[in-house]
Every structure is written in structure tokens, then in C-alpha cells.
Short mmCIF file of C-alpha atoms in Angstrom, two decimals:
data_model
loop_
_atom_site.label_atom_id
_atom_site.label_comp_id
_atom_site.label_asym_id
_atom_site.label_seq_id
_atom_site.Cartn_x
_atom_site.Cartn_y
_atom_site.Cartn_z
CA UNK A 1 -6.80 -70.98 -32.56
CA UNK A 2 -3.23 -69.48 -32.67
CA UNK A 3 -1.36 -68.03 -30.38
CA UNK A 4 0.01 -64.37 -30.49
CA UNK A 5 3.55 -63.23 -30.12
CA UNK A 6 5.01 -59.96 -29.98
CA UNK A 7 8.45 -58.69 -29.27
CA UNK A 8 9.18 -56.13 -27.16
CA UNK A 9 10.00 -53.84 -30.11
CA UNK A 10 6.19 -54.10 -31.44
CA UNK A 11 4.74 -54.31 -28.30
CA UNK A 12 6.14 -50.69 -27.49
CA UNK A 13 5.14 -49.73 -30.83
CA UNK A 14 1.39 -51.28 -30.09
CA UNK A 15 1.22 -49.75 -26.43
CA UNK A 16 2.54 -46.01 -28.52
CA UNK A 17 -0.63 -46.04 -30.70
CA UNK A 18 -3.83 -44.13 -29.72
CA UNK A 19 -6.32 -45.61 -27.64
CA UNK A 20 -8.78 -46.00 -30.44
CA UNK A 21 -6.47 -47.80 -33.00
CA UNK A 22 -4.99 -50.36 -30.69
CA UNK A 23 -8.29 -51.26 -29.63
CA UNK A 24 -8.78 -52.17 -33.69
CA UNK A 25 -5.45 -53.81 -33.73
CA UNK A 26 -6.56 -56.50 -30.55
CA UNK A 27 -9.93 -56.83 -31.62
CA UNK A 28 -8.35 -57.59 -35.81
CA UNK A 29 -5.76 -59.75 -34.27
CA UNK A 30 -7.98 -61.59 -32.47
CA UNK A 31 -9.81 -62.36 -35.34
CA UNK A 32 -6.80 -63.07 -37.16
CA UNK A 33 -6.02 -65.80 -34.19
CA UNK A 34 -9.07 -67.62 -35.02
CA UNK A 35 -8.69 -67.56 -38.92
CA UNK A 36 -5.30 -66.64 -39.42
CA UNK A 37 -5.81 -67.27 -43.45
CA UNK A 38 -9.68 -65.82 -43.39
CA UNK A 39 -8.11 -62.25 -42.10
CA UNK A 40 -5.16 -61.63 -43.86
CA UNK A 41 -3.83 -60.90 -47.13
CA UNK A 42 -0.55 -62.32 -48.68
CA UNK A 43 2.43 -60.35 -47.72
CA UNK A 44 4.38 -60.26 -51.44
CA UNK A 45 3.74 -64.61 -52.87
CA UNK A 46 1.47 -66.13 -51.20
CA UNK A 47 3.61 -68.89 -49.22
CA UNK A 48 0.44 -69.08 -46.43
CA UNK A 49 3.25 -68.03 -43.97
CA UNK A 50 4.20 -63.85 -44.62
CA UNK A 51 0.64 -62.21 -44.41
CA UNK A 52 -0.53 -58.55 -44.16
CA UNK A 53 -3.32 -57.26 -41.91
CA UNK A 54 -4.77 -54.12 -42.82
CA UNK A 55 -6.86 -52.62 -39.77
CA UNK A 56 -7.65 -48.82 -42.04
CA UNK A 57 -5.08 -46.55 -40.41
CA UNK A 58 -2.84 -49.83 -38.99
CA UNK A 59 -0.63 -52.23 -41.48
CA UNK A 60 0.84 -54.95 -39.68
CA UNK A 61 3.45 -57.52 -41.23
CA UNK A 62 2.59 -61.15 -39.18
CA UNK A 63 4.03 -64.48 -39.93
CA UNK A 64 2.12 -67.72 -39.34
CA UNK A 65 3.58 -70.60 -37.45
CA UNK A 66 1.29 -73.41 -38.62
CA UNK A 67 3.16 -76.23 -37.07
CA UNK A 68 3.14 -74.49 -33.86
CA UNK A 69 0.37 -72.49 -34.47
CA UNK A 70 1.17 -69.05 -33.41
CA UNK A 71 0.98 -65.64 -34.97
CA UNK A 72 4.01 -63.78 -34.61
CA UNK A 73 3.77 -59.60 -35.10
CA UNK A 74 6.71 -58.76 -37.63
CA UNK A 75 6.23 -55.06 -38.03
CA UNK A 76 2.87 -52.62 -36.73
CA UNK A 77 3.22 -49.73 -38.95
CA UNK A 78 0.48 -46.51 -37.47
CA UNK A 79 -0.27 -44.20 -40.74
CA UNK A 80 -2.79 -42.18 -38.95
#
């Protein structure tokens, strides 16, 4: 299991969105925690680190920390 980190920049961006997507965006990175790999999609070359997780109206940029294993939130972009 990872561990999730977000700055205080995406966490305002997170706490912005409507009730209805950021319950998607816990209950996707959640499952993203679990099977960080499973969940995602390369972000650009697949280095296993830069990943995309695409939640229908919610894109979010997240880099994996395997050594540590953590999850960090890069970018949440809302196109609803």
C-alpha cells in the first residue's frame, strides 16, 4: 500500500471540486494506493514513476515513490 501526498496547492484544488467528483477522486486514489501500476496509465514514457489517473471528468498527474512508497498528487485538473 502507498501512501498519499498532496501539497497544499492540490489539496485546495481537491477541496474546490464538487462534492460528487472528489468523492471519485478519494475513492480512484485509493485504489490507486493499493495498485499504484494496476490504476494508472503512463504519463508521456512509461518510466513506472510519472502516471496519469483518469477519474471521467478528473485528470490527475501523480508520481510514484517506489522506494518510499508513496503517491504524490502532481497536478488535479477538474474538466467538468
Amino acid at each position: 500500500m502507498y501512501a498519499l501526498r498532496c501539497d497544499a496547492v492540490n489539496q485546495a484544488v481537491w477541496d474546490g471540486l464538487p462534492a460528487a467528483a472528489s468523492e471519485r477522486l478519494a475513492l480512484a486514489l485509493a485504489d490507486a494506493c493499493a495498485d499504484p501500476l494496476g490504476t494508472t496509465e503512463p504519463y508521456g514514457e512509461d518510466d513506472g514513476i510519472m502516471r496519469t489517473l483518469v477519474t471521467g471528468d478528473i485528470l490527475v498527474v501523480i508520481y510514484l515513490g517506489h522506494q518510499t512508497k508513496t503517491l504524490h498528487i502532481y497536478q488535479i485538473d477538474y474538466l467538468g
